[in-house]
Short mmCIF file of C-alpha atoms in Angstrom, two decimals:
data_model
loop_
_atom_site.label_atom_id
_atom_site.label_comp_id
_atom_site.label_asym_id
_atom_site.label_seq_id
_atom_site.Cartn_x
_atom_site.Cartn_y
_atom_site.Cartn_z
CA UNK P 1 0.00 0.00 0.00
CA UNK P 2 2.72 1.88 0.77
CA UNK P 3 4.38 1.61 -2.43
CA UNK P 4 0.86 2.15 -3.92
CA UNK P 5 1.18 5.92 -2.67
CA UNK P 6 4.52 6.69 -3.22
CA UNK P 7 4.23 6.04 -6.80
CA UNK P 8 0.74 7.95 -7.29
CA UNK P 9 2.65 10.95 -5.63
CA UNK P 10 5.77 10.87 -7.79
CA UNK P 11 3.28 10.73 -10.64
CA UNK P 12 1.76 13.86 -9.19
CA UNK P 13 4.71 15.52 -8.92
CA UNK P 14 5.65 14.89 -12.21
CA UNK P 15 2.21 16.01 -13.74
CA UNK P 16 2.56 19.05 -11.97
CA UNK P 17 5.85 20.01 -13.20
CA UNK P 18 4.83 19.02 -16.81
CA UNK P 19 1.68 21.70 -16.65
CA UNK P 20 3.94 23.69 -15.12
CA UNK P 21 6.54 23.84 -17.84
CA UNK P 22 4.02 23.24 -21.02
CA UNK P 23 1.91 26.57 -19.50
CA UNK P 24 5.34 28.30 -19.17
CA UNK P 25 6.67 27.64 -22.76
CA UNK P 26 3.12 28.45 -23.87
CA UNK P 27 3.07 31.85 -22.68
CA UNK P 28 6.54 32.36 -24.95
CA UNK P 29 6.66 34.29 -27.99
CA UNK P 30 5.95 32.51 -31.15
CA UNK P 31 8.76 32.67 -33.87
CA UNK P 32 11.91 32.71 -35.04
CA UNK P 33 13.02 35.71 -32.81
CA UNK P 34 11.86 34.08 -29.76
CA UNK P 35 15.64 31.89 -29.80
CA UNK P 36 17.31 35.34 -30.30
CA UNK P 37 20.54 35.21 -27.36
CA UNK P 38 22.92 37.55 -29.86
CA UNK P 39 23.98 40.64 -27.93
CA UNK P 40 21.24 42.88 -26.97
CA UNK P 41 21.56 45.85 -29.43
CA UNK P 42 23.21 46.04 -32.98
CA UNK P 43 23.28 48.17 -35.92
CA UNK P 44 23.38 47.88 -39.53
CA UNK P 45 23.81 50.20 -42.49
CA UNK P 46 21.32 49.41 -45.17
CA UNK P 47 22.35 49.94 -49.08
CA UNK P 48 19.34 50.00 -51.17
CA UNK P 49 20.66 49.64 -55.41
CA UNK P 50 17.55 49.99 -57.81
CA UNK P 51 18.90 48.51 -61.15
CA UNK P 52 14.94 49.12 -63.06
CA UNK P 53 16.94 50.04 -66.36
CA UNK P 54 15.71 50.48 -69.85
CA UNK P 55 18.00 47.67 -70.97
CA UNK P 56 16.98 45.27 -68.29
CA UNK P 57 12.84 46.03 -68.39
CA UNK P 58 12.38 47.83 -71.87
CA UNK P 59 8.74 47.28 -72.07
CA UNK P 60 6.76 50.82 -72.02
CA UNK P 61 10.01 51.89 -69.74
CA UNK P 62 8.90 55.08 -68.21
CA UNK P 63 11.28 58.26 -69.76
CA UNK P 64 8.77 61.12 -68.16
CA UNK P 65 6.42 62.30 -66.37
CA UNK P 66 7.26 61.12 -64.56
CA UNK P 67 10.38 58.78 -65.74
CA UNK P 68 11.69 56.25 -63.86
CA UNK P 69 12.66 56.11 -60.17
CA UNK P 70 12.17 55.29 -56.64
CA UNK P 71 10.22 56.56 -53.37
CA UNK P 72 11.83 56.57 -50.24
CA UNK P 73 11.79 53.73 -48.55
CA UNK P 74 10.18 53.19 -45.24
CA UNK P 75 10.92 50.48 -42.91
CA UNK P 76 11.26 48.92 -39.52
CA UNK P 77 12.80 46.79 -36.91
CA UNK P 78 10.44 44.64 -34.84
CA UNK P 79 9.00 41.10 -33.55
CA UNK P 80 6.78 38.19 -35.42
CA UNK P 81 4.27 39.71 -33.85
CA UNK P 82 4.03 42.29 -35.94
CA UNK P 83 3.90 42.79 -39.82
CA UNK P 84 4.46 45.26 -42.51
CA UNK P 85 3.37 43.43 -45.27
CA UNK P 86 3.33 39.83 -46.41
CA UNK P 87 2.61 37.89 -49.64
CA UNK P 88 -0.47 36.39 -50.41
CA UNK P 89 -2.47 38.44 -47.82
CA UNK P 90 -4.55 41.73 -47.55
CA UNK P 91 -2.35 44.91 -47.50
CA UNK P 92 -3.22 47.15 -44.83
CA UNK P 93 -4.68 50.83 -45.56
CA UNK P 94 -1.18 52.20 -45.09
CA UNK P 95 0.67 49.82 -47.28
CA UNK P 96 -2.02 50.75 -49.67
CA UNK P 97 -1.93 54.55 -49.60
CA UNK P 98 2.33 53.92 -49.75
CA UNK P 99 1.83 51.73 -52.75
CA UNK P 100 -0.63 54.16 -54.29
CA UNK P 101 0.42 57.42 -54.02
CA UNK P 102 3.34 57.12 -51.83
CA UNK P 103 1.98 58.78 -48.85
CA UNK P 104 3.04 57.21 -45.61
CA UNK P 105 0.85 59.23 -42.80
CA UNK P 106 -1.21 56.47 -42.32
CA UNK P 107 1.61 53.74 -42.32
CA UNK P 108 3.18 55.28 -39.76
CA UNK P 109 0.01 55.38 -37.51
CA UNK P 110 -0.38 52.23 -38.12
CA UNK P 111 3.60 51.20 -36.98
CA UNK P 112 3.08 53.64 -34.24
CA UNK P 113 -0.23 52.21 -32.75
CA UNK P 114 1.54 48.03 -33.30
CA UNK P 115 4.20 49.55 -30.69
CA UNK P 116 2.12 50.59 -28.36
CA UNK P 117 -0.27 48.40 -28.08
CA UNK P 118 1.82 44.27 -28.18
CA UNK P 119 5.27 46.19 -27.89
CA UNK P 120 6.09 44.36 -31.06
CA UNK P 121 8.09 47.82 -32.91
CA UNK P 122 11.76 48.47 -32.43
CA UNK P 123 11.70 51.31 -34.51
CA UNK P 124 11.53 52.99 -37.39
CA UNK P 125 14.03 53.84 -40.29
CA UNK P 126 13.40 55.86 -43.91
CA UNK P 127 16.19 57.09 -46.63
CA UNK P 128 15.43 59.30 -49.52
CA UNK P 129 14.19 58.75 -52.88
CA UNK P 130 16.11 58.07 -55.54
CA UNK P 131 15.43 60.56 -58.79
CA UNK P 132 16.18 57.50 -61.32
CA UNK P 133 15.69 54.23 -62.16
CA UNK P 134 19.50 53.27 -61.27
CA UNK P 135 20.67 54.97 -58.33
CA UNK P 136 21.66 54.15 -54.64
CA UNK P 137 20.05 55.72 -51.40
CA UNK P 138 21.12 54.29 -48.06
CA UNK P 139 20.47 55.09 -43.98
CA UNK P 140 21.01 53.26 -40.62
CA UNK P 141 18.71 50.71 -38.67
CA UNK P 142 19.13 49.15 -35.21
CA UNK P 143 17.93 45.67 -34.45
CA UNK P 144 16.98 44.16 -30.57
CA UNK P 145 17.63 40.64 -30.11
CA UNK P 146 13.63 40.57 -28.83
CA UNK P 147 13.17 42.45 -32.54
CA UNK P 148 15.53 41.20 -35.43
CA UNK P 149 13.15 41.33 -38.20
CA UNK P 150 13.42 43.92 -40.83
CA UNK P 151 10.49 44.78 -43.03
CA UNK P 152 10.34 47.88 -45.61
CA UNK P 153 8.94 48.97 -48.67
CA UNK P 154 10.25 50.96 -51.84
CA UNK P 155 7.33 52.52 -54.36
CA UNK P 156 8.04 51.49 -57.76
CA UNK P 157 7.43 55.25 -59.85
CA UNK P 158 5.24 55.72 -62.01
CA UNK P 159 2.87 52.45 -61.47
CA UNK P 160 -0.46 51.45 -60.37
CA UNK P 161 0.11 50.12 -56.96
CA UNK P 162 3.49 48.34 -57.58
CA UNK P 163 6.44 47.78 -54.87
CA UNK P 164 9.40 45.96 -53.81
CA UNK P 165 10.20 45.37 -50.15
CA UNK P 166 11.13 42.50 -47.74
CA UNK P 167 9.35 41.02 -44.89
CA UNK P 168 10.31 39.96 -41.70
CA UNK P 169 14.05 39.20 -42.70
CA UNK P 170 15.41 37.58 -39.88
CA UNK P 171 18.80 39.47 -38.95
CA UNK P 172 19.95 37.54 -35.92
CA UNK P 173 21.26 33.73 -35.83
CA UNK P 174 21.36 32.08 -32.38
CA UNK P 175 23.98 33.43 -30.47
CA UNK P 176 25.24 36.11 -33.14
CA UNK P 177 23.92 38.79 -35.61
CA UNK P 178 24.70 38.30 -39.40
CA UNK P 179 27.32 40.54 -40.55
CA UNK P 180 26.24 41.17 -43.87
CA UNK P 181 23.21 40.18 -46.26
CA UNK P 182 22.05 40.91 -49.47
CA UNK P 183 18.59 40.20 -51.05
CA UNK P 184 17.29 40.67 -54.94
CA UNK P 185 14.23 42.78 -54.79
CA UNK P 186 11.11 41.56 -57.37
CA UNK P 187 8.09 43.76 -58.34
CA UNK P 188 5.37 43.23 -56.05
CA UNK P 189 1.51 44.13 -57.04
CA UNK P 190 -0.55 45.28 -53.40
CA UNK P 191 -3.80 44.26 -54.96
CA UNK P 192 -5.19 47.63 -54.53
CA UNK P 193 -5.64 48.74 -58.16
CA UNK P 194 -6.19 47.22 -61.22
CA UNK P 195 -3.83 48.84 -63.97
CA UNK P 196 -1.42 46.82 -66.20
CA UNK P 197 1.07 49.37 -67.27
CA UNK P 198 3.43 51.67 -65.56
CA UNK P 199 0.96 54.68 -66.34
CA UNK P 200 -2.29 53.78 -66.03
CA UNK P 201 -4.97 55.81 -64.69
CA UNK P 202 -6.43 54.86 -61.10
CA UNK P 203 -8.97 52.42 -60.99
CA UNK P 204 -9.03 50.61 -57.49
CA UNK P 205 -9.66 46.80 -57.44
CA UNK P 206 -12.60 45.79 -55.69
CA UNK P 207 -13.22 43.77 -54.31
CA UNK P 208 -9.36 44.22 -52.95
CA UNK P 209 -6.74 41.22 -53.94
CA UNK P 210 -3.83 40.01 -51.67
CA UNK P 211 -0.59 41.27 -52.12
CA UNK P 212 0.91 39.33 -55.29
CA UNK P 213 4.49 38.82 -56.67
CA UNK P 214 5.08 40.09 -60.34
CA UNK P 215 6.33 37.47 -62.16
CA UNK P 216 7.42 37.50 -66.50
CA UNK P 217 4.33 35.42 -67.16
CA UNK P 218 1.96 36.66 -64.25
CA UNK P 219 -0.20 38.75 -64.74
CA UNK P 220 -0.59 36.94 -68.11
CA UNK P 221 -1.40 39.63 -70.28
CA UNK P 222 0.59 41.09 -73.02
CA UNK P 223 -0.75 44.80 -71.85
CA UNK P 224 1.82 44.32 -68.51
CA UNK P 225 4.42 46.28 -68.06
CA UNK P 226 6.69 43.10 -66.68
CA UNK P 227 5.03 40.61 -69.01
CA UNK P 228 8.24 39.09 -70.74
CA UNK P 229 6.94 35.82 -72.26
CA UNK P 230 10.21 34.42 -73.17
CA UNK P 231 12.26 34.90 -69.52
CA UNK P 232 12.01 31.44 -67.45
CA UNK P 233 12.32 34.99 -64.75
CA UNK P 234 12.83 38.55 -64.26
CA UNK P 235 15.67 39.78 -63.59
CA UNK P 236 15.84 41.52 -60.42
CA UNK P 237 14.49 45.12 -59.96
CA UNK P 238 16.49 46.20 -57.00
CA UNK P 239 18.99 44.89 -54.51
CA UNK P 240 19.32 45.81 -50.80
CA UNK P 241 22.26 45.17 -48.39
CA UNK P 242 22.59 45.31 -45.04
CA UNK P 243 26.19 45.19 -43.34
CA UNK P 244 26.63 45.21 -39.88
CA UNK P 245 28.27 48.25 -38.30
CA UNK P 246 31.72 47.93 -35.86
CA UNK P 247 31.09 49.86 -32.20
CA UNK P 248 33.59 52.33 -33.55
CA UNK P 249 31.51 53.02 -36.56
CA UNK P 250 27.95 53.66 -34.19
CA UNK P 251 26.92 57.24 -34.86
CA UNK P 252 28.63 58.19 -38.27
CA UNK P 253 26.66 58.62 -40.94
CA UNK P 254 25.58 55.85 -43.53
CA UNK P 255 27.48 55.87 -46.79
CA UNK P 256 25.46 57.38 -49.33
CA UNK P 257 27.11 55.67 -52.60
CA UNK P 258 26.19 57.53 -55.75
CA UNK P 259 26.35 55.37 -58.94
CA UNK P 260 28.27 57.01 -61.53
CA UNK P 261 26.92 56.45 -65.23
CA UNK P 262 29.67 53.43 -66.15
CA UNK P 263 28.63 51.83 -63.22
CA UNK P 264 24.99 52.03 -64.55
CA UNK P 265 25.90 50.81 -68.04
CA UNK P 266 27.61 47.76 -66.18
CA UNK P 267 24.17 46.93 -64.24
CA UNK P 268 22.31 47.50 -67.28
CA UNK P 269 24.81 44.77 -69.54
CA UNK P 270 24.62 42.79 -66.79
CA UNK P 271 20.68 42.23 -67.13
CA UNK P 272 19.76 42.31 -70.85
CA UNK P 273 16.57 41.99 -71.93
CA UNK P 274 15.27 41.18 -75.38
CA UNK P 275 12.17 42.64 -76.62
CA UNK P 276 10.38 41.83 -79.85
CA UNK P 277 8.68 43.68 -82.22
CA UNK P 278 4.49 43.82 -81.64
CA UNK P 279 2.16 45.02 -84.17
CA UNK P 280 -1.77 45.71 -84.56
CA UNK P 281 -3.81 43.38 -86.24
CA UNK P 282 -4.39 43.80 -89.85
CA UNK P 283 -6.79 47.01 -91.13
CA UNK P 284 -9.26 45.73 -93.35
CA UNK P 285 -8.55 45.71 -97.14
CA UNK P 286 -8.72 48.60 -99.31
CA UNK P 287 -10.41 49.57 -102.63
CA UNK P 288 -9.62 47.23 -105.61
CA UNK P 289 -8.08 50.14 -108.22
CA UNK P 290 -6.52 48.77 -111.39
CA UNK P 291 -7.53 49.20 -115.14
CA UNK P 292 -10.63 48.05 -116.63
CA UNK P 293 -10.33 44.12 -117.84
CA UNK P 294 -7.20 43.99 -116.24
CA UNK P 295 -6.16 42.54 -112.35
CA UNK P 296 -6.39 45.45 -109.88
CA UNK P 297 -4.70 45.85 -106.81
CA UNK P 298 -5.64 45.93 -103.07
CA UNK P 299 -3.64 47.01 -100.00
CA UNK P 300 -3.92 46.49 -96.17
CA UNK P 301 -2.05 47.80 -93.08
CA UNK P 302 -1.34 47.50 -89.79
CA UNK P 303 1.45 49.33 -87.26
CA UNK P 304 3.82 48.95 -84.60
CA UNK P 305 2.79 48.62 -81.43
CA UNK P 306 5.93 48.25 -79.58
CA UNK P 307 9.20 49.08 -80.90
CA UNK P 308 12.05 46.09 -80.51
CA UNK P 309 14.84 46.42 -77.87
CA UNK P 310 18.50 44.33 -77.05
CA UNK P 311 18.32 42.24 -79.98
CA UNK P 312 14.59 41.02 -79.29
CA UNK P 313 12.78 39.63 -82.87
CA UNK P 314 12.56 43.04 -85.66
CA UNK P 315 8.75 44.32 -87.02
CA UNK P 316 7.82 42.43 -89.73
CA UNK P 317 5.71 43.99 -92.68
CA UNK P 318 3.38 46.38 -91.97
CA UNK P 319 1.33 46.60 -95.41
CA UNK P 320 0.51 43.50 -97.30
CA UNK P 321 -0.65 43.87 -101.06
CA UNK P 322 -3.18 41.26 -103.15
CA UNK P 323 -4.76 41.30 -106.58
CA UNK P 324 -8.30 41.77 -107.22
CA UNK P 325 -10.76 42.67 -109.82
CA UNK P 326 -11.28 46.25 -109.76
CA UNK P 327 -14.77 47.73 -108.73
CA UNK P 328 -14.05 50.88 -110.40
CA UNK P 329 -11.88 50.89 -113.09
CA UNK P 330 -10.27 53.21 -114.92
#
């Protein structure tokens, strides 16, 4: 009997501890930043490169108004619990209005009020636009090992609603942060308006679609700006880079590293594009005009839609002539 009751109690014990332990590890935080033991606080210079050149994405390439280039970008530094943006879900009203029209009141609110409600925000970084398609634009960002994700988005200019960005990039690894990363940016679509081409006029999507990756074959529709039949893939839009900054480097200023224009004809050889010719459909056929008794003529035409770029397959024809018996001759 004895022995009956120790071993009930040492199972007791034993479920007690196992609640204990399983209620414990449930009240954790959920995700990869949760395992985080890297030194508290680090910093990290962040190089974004846009490489959206005429030779790499000739289709309807913007030249003005406005031509090609880049918003700021606005980012920040935080936990799983919190998101910017993510593929293949709803973007928020601030991702939307960035995306848009490249306002970012409302993102900011909506960064601001994640902080302060699940303490889930680190903080917040920006650097300036860049005037071109090719360019650099850089700042500074400072990760906690309870926040090590990065998240930030870039405003493709002109476009409908188009972006590139990265979510929840993971910057620490166990024990240690990463000293350096780099990541190829890809056109993203924030399923808040409907346009194909870099210009089109506003016309909102509703109801609204999830956030969608632009892909050489998706949207399939020869009207898309990025629609590149041939390509197994783009090539990629933009690059960022983050390196991770020495204590002796904390407060200077992030390199700002203007591209000079060889450097820009490098990126663009790098990433060349073909683009063949596209032309209308065929007019209909024209009068018949020839000489009495005799076979006439008759002409149709069509024109060039899109002009060929980097080697991409020349315009064929654009009239086509047949013989006919003339209506009125002559």
């Amino acid at each position: 009997m004895e022995n009956l009751m120790f071993v009930y109690c040492s199972c007791k014990v034993i479920w007690t501890l196992l609640v204990t332990i399983l209620g414990h590890a449930s009240s954790l935080p959920v995700g990869d930043d949760s395992i985080c033991t890297a030194e508290e606080l680090a910093k990290y210079s962040i190089i974004f490169t846009g490489k959206w050149s005429q030779t790499a994405f000739p289709k309807q390439y913007p030249l003005y108004r406005p031509p090609a280039q880049w918003s700021s970008m606005l980012g920040v530094t935080h936990s799983s619990d919190y998101s910017m943006w993510k593929k293949n879900e709803y973007a928020s009203n601030g991702v939307r209005d960035f995306a848009e029209k490249g306002e970012a009141w409302v993102l900011m609110k909506e960064i601001e009020e994640a902080g302060e409600k699940i303490q889930s925000v680190h903080g917040i970084f920006s650097a300036p636009a860049i005037s071109s398609g090719t360019g650099q634009t850089s700042t500074e960002l400072e990760v906690h090992s309870r926040h090590p994700l990065v998240s930030f988005v870039v405003r493709i200019v002109p476009s409908p609603d188009w972006f590139v960005g990265i979510d929840s990039l993971n910057l620490c690894e166990g024990d240690h942060w990463m000293e350096e990363v780099s990541v190829d940016l890809f056109p993203y679509d924030a399923g808040t308006d409907s346009g194909f081409t870099f210009s089109s006029p506003n016309f909102a999507t509703i109801p609204q679609d999830t956030v969608t990756e632009i892909t050489c074959s998706s949207p399939s529709h020869p009207a898309n700006s990025f629609y590149y039949p041939k390509l197994k893939m783009l090539p990629p839009i933009a690059q960022v880079t983050m390196v991770k900054l020495k204590k002796n480097q904390l407060g200077l200023p992030a390199p700002y590293l203007d591209l000079p224009a060889k450097s820009n004809e490098i990126i663009d050889s790098v990433s060349e594009t073909p683009l063949d010719c596209e032309v209308s459909q065929w007019s209909s056929w024209g009068l018949c005009r020839g000489l009495c008794r005799k076979t006439g003529t008759k002409i149709r035409t069509r024109f060039v839609l899109l002009q060929p770029a980097n080697n991409g397959m020349p315009c064929p024809n654009l009239d086509e002539e047949t013989g006919c018996e003339p209506e009125n001759c002559v």
